[in-house]
Coordinates of C-alpha atoms in Angstrom, one line a residue:
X1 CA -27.0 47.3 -29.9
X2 CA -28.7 44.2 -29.4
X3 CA -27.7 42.8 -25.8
X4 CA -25.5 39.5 -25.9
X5 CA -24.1 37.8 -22.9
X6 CA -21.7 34.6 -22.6
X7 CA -22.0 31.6 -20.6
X8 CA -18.5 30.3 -21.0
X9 CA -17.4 27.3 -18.9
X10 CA -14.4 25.3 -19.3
X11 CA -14.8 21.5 -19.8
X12 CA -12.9 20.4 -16.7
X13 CA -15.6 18.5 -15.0
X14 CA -19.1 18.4 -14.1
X15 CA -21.4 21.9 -14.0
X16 CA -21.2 22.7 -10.2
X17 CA -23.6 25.1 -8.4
X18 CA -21.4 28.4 -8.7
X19 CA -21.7 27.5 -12.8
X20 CA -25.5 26.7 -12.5
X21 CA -26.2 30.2 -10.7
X22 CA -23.7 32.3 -13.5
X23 CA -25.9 30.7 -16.2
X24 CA -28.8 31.2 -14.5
X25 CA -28.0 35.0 -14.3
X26 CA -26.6 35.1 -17.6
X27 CA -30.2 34.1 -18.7
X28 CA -32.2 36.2 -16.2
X29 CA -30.0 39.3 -17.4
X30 CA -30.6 38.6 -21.1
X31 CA -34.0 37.9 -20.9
X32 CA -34.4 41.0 -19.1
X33 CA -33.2 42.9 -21.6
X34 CA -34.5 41.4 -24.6
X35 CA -31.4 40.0 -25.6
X36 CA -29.9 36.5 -25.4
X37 CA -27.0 34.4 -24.9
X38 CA -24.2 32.1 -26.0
X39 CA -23.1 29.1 -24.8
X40 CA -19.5 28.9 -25.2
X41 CA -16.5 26.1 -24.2
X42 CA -13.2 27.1 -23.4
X43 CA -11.4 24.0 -24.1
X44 CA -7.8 25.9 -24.4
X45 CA -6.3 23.9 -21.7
X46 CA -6.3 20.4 -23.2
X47 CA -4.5 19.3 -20.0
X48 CA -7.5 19.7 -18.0
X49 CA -10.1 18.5 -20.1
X50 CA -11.9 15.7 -18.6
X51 CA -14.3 13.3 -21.6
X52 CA -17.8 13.7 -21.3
X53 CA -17.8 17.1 -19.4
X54 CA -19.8 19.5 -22.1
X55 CA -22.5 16.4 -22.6
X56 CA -22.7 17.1 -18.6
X57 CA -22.5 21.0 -19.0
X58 CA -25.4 20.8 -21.5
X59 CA -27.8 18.3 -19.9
X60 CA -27.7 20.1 -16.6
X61 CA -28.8 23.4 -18.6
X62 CA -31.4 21.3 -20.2
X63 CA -32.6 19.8 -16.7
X64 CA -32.7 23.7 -15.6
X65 CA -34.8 25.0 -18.6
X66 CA -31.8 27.3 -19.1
X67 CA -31.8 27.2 -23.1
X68 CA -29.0 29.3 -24.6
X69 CA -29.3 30.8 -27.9
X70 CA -26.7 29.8 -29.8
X71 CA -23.9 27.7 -29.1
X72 CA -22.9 23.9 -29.1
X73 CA -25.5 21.8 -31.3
X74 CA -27.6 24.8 -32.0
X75 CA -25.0 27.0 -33.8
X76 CA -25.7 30.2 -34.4
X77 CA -23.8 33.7 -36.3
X78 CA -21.0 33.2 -34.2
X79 CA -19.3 29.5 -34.5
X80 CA -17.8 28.2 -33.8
X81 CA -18.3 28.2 -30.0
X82 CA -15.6 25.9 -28.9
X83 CA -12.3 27.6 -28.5
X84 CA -10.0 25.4 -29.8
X85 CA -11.5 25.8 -33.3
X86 CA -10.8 29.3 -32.8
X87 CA -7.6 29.4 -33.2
X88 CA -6.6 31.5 -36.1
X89 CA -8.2 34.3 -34.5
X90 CA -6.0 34.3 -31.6
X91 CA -3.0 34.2 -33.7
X92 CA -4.0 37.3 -35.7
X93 CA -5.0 39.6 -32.2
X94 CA -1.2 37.9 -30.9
X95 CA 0.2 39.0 -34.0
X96 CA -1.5 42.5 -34.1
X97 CA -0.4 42.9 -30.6
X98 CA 3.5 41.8 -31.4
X99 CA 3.5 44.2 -34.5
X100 CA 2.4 47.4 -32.4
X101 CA 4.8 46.8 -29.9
X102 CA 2.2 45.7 -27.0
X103 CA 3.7 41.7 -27.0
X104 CA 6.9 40.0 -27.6
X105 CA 8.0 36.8 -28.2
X106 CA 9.4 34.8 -25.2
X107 CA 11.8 32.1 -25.9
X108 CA 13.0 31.5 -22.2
X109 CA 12.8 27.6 -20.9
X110 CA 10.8 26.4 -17.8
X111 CA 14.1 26.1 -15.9
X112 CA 14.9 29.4 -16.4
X113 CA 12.0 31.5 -15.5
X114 CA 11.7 29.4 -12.3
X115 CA 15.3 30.4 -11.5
X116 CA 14.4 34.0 -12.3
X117 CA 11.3 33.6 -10.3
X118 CA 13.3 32.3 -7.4
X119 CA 16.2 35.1 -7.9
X120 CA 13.7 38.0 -8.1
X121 CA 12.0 36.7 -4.5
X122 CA 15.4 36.6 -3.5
X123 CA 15.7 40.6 -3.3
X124 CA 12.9 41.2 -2.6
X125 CA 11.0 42.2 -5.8
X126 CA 7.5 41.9 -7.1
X127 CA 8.5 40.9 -10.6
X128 CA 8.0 37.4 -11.4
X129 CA 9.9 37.6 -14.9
X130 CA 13.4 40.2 -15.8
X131 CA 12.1 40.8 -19.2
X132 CA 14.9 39.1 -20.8
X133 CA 13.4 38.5 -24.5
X134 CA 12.4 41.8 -24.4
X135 CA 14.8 43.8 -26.5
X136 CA 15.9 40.6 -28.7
X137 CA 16.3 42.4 -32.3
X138 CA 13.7 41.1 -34.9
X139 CA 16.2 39.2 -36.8
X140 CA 17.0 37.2 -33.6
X141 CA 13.4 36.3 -33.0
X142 CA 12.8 35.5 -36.3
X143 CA 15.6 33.3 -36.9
X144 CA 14.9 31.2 -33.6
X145 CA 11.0 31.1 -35.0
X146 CA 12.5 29.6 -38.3
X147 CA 14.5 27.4 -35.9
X148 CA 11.0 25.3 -34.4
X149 CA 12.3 26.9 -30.8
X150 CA 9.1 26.7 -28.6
X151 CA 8.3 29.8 -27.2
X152 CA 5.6 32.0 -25.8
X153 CA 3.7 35.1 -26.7
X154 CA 3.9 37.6 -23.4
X155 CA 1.8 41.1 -22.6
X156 CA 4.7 44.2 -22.9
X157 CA 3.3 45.5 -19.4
X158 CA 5.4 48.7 -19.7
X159 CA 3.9 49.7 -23.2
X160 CA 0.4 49.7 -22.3
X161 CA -1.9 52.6 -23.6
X162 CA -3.7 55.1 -21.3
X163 CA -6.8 53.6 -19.8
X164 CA -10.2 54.1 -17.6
X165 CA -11.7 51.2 -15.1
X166 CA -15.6 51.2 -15.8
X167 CA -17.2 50.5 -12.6
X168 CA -18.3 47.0 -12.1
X169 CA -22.1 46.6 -12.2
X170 CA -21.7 44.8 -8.8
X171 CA -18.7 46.0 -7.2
X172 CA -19.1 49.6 -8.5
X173 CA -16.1 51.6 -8.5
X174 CA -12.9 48.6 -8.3
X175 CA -9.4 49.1 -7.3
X176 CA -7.5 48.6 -10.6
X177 CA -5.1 46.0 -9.0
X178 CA -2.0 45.6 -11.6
X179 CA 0.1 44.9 -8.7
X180 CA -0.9 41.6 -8.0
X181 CA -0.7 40.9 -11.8
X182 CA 2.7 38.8 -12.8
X183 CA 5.5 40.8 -14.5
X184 CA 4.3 40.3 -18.8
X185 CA 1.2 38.1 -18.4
X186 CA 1.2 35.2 -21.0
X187 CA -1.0 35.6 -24.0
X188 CA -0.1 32.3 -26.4
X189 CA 1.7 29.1 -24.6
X190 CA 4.1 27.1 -26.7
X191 CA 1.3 24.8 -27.8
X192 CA -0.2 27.9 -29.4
X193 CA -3.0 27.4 -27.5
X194 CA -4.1 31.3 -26.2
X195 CA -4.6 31.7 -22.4
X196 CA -8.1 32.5 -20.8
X197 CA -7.2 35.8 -21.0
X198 CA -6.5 36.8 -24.5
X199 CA -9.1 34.0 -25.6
X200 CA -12.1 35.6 -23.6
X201 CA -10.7 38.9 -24.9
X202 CA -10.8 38.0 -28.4
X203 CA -14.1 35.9 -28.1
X204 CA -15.7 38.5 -26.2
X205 CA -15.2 41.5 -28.9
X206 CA -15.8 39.0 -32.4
X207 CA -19.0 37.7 -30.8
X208 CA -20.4 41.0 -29.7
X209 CA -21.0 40.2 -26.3
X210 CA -22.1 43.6 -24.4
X211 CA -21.9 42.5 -20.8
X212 CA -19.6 39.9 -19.0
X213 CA -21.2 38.2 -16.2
X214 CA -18.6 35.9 -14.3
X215 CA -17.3 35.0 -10.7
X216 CA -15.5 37.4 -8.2
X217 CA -12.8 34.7 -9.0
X218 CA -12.1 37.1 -12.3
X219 CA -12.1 40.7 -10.8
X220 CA -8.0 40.3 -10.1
X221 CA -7.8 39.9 -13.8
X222 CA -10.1 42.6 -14.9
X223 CA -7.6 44.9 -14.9
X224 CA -5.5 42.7 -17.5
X225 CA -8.3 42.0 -19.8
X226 CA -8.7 45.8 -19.6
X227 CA -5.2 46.3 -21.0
X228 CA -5.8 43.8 -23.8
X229 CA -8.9 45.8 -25.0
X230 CA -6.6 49.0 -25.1
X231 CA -3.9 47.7 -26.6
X232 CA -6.2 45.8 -28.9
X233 CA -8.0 49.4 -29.9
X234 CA -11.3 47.1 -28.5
X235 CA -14.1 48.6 -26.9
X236 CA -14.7 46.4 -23.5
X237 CA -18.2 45.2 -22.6
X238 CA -20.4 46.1 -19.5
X239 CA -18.7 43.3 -16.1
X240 CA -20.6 42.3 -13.6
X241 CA -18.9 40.1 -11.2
X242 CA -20.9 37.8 -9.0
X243 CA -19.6 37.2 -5.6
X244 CA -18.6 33.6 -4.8
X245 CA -21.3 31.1 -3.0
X246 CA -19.6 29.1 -0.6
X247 CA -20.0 25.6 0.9
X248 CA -21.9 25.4 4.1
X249 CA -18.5 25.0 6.2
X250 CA -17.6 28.5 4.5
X251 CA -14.9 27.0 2.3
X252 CA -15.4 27.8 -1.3
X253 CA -17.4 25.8 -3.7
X254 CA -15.5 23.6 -6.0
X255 CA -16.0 21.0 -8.6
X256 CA -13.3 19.5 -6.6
X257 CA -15.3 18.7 -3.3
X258 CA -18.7 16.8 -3.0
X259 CA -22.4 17.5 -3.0
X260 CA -22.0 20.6 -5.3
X261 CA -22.3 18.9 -8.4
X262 CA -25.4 19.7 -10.0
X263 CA -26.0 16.3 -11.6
X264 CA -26.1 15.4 -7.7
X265 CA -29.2 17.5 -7.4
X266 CA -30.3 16.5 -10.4
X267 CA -30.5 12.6 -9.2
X268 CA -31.7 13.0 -6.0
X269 CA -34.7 14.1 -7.1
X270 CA -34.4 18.1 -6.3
X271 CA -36.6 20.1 -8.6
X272 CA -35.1 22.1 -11.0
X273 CA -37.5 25.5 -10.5
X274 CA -36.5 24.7 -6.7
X275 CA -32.7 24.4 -7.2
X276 CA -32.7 28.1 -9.0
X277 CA -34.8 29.5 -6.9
X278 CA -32.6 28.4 -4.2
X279 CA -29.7 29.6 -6.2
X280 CA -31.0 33.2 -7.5
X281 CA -32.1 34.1 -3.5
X282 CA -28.5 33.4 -2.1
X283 CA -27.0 36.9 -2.1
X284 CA -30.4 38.7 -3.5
X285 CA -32.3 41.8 -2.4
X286 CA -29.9 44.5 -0.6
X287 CA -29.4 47.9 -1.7
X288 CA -26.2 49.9 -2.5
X289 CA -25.4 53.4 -3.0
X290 CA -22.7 53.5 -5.5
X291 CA -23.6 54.9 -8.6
X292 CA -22.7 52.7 -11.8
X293 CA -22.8 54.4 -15.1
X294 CA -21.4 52.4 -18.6
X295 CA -17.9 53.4 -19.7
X296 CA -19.4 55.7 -21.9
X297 CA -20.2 57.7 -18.6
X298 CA -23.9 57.7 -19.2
X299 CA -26.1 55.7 -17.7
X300 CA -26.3 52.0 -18.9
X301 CA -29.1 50.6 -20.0
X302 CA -28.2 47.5 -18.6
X303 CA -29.4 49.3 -14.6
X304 CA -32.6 48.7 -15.3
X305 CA -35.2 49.8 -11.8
X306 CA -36.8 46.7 -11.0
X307 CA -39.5 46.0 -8.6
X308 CA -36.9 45.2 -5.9
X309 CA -35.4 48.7 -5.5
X310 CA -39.1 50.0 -4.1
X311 CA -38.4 46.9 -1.4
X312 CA -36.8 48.7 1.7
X313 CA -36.3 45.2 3.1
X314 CA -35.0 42.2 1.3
X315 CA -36.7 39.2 0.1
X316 CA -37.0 36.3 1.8
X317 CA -34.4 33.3 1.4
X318 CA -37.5 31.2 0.7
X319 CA -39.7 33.3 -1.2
X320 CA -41.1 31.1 -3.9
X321 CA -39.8 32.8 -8.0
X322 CA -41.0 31.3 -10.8
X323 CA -38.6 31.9 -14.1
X324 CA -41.0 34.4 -15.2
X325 CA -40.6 36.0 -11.6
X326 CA -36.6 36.1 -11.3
X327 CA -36.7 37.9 -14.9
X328 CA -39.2 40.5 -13.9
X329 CA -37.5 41.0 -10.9
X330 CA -33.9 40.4 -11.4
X331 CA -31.7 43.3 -10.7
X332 CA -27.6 43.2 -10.8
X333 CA -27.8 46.1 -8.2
X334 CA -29.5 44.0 -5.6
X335 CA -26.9 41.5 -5.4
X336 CA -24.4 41.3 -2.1
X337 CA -21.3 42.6 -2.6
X338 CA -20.3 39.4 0.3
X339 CA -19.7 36.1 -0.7
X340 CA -22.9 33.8 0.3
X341 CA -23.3 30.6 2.1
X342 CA -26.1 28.2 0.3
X343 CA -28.3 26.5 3.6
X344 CA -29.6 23.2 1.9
X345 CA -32.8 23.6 4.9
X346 CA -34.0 26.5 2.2
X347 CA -33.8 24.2 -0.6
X348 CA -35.8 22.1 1.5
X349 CA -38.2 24.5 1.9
X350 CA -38.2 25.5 -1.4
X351 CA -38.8 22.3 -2.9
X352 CA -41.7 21.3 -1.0
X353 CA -43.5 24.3 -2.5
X354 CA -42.6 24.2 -6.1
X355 CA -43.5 19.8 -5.6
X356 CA -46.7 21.7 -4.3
X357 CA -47.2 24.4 -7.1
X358 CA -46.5 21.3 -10.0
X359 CA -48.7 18.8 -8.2
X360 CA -51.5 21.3 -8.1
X361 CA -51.8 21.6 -11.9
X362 CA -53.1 17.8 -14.2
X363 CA -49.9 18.1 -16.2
X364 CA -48.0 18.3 -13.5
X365 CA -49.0 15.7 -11.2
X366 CA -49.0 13.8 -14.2
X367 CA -45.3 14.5 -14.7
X368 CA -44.4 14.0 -11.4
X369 CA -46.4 10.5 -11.2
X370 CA -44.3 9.3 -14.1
X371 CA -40.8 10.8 -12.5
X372 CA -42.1 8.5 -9.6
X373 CA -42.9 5.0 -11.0
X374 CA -39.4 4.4 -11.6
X375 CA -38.7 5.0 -7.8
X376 CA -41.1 2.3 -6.8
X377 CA -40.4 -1.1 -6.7
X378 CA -41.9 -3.5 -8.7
X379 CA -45.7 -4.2 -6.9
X380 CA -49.4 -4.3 -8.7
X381 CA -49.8 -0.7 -7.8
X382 CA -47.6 1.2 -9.8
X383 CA -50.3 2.7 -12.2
X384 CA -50.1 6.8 -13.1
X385 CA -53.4 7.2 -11.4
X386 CA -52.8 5.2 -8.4
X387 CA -49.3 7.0 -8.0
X388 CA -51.6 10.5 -8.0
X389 CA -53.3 9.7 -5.0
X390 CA -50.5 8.7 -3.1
X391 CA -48.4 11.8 -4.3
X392 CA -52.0 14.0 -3.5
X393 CA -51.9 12.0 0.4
X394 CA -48.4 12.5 1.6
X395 CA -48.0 16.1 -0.5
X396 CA -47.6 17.7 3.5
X397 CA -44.9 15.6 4.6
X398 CA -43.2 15.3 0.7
X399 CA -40.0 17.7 0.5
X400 CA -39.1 15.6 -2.3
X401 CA -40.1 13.4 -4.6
X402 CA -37.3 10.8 -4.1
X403 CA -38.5 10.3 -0.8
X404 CA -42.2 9.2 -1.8
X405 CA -41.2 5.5 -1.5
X406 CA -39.3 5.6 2.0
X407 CA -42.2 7.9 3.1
X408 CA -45.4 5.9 1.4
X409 CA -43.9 2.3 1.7
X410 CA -47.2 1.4 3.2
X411 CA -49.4 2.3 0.1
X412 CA -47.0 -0.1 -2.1
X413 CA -46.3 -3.0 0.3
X414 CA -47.9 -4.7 3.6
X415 CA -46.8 -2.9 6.8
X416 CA -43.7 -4.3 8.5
X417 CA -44.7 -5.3 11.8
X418 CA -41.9 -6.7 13.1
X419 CA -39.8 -2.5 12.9
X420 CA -39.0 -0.9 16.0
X421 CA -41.6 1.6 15.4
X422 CA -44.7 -0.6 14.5
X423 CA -43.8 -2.6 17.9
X424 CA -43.7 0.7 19.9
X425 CA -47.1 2.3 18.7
X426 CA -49.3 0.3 20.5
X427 CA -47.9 0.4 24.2
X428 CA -50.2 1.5 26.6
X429 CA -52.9 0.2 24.4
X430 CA -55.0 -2.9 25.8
X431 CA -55.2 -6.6 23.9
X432 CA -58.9 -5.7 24.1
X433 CA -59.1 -2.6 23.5
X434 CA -56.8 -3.5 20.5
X435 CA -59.1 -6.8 19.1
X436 CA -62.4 -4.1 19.9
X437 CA -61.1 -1.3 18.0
X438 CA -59.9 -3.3 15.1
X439 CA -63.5 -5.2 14.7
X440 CA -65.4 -2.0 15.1
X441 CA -63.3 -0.7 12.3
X442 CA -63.6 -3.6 10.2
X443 CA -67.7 -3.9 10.5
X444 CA -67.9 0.1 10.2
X445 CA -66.2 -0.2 6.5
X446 CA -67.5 -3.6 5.6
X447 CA -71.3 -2.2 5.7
X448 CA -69.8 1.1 3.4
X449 CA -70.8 0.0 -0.2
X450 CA -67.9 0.2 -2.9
X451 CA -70.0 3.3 -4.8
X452 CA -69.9 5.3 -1.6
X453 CA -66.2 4.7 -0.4
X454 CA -64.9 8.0 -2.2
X455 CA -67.7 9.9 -0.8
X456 CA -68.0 8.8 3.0
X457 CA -67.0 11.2 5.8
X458 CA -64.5 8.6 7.5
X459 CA -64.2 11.3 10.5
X460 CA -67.5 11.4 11.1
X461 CA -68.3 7.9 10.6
X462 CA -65.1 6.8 12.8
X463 CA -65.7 8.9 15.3
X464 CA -69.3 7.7 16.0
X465 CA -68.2 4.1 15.6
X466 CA -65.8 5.3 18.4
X467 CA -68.1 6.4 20.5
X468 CA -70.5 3.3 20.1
X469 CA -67.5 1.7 21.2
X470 CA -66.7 2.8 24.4
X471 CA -63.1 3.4 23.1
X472 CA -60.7 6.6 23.5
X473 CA -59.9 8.0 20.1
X474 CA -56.4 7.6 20.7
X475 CA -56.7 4.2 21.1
X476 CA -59.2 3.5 18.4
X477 CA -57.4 5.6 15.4
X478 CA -53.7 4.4 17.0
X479 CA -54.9 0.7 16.1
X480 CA -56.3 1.9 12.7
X481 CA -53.0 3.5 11.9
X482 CA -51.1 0.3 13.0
X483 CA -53.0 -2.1 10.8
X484 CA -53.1 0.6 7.7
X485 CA -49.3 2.1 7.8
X486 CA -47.3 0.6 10.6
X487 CA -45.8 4.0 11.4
X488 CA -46.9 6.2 13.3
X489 CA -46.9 9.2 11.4
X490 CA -48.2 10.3 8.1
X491 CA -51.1 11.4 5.9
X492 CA -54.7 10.7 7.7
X493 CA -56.0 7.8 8.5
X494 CA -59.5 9.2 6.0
X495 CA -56.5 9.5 3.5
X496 CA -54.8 6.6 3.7
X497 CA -58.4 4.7 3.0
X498 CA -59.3 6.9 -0.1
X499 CA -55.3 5.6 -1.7
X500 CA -55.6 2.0 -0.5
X501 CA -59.5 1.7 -1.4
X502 CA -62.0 -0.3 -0.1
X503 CA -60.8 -4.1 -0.2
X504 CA -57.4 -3.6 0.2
X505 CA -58.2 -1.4 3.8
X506 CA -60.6 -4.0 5.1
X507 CA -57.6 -6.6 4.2
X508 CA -55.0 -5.1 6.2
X509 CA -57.6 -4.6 9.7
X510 CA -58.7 -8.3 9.2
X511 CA -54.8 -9.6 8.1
X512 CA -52.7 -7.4 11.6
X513 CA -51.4 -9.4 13.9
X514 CA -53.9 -10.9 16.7
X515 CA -51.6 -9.6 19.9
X516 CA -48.9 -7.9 18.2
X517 CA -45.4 -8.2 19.8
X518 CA -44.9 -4.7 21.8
X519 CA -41.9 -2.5 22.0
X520 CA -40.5 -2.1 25.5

């Protein structure tokens, strides 16, 4: 059987992290495999739908180069892949399940089952419903379905068939927790609209999905979704559930709470490769013991050995993984069995080196030249090739590429002066020794002929101008800097003459301030 997994968010708001790193492992897994997967929206809660969210869903898979198979836009052999235009085939597995006895029709009002909620607490019970349509004869349910009255379709929890609990591909062996399930789950609501669970259920089985990769969020209901596949005659897929990454205070991530939106990321300029990298590390590269075998009770094709079982240690947060990388390498087995705190310093980290991997390719610093002219305001040098060199100068200091124009100002605009830190960088430094290294500078490059600017050793040729000064080289390349940058830090002063060129160096030494105003 071919392998087919599901990426299957609901449209309820923007794609969050927690979403990114399921699709991301939904598409590792599959391309592991040789398989592939859908793209499909559970839109059964019309309540919670918020406008625009599968546009968001789908151009943050986009921005990721995480391309689904089939799915919304693309089609594919199993549309359609939005739930509420599926929902025929949730009436026929309700109905199936009513006629064999494994659901019943549940005509009790709001007001009611919250009373019985409240009396079953009362003494004490776990039951959270008293069965009460239960035994209604099938003329009585039929006559109040001819009557319009709204009513529910609800799991017959004690007529469920014999069962096994696969182990998780994760987890391993689970504790098959029906306790904590309510009394008769809900399968249809009175819109008609099927719950998460029968609908997964249903989609699951008529797309032919083999293996369900979904949050630790999911494993309490594993046990129900088991029940539905058994009552349903269904053979269940491989799980894997994925533990939950949480929010750097430990809480858990949420589309509810800030910064984990991954149109955040997208617009502050993170890189993509970076953000999964980030992403597919949190969690990765331990071992485990427990065996995991398919349902079948052979082993599943779906443990594949990977290069990461011969690791005795794991990874690094920070190692650098390409796409091609995470798919070689990716193994369910690997993953933490706790949930996993993302540190944005490793994206940090991470993003500095894929910036460096794309700028060292022409495409790439092309690309990233062009993501950067809109970032820059509106000056004479915005051109792609002018961009390049000042990408190429500050690439050791650039974590990101939204912050080339805070940290590059200089190359675009005339040094502010008048900042606390242009005023500080000269204390301790002489009005002479200030006027005599800015006049050496400015007769060293004024004899250096246009031709041979790209080619002159501006170390060399600094350093001897120093000398022939009688000027410390602090001083000397402290004044440089100051008339070049105004800050005190950054790419070389040899660097910064190559990106501004020729004219536009000797302008700023000849245009600084005469006795600049000092810092205290």
């Amino acid at each position: 059987m071919t392998t087919l997994l599901r990426f299957a968010p609901s449209p309820t708001g923007a794609l969050h992290l927690g979403g990114l790193r399921t699709a991301l492992f939904n598409h590792l897994y599959a391309r592991k495999l040789g398989g592939k997967w859908i793209l499909r929206i559970e839109d059964t809660d019309a309540t919670r739908a918020v406008p625009g969210s599968v546009d968001g869903i789908r151009e943050a898979l986009n921005w990721a180069g995480l391309e689904y198979d089939y799915g919304p836009e693309k089609g594919g052999p199993h549309a359609p892949y939005f739930q509420s235009e599926r929902l025929d085939l949730y009436h026929t597995h309700a109905k199936k399940l009513i006629e064999s006895g494994h659901a019943y029709r549940c005509f009790c009002s709001p007001d009611r089952l919250a009373a019985t909620r409240e009396s079953l607490a009362r003494v004490g019970s776990n039951a959270t419903y008293d069965k009460a349509c239960l035994n209604l004869t099938e003329e009585e349910v039929a006559r109040r379905v001819r009557a319009g009255e709204k009513h529910i379709v609800r799991l017959n929890d004690s007529n469920l068939p014999h069962r096994s609990t696969p182990p998780d591909l994760i987890f391993g062996n689970v504790r098959d927790a029906h306790a904590s399930l309510p009394t008769d789950p809900v399968l249809l609501k009175t819109d008609l609209f099927p719950t998460y669970h029968l609908a997964s259920v249903v989609d699951d089985h008529s797309m032919g999905i083999t293996h369900v990769l979904r949050g630790e969020e999911w494993l309490p209901s594993l046990p129900l979704h088991l029940d539905l596949y058994a009552c349903l005659g269904l053979h269940p897929p491989e799980f894997a559930h994925l533990p939950l990454l949480l929010n750097p205070d430990g809480t858990k991530m949420s589309k509810r709470k800030g910064d984990v939106h991954v149109a955040d990321f997208m617009k502050r300029g993170w890189e993509p490769e970076a953000v999964l990298n980030w992403l597919a590390l949190a969690g990765w590269g331990v071992q485990h013991d427990h065996p995991a075998s398919s349902p079948s009770g052979h082993a599943s094709h779906g443990l594949f050995r990977s290069t990461w079982s011969a690791f005795k240690t794991a990874p690094s947060s920070t190692t650098v993984l390409t796409m091609s990388d995470m798919i070689r390498d990716f193994d369910l087995k690997a993953l933490t069995h706790r949930r996993t705190v993302l540190d944005p310093a490793k994206l940090e980290i991470l993003n500095k080196q894929h910036l460096a991997r794309r700028w060292n390719t022409p495409d790439g610093l092309d690309e990233l030249a062009g993501r950067a002219h809109g970032l820059i305001k509106d000056t004479p040098y915005t051109s792609q090739a002018y961009i390049k060199k000042v990408i190429l100068a500050l690439e050791s200091r650039l974590t990101n590429l939204n912050a080339l124009p805070a940290h590059g100002a200089f190359f675009f605009e005339d040094p502010d002066f008048t900042s606390s830190e242009a005023r500080g960088m000269l204390k301790g430094v002489s009005s002479d020794d200030y006027q005599s290294s800015r006049q050496s500078a400015i007769s060293t490059l004024t004899a250096v002929a246009v031709d041979d600017w790209e080619k002159v050793d501006f170390n060399l040729l600094l350093h001897e101008e120093c000398q022939a000064a009688k000027i410390k080289s602090k001083t000397y390349m402290t004044t440089i800097r100051y008339a070049l940058s105004g800050v005190k830090t950054g790419p070389s002063v040899p660097d910064i003459f190559r990106v501004l060129g020729r004219e536009r160096s000797i302008h700023r030494l000849m245009s600084a301030p005469a006795f600049p105003e000092r810092g205290v």
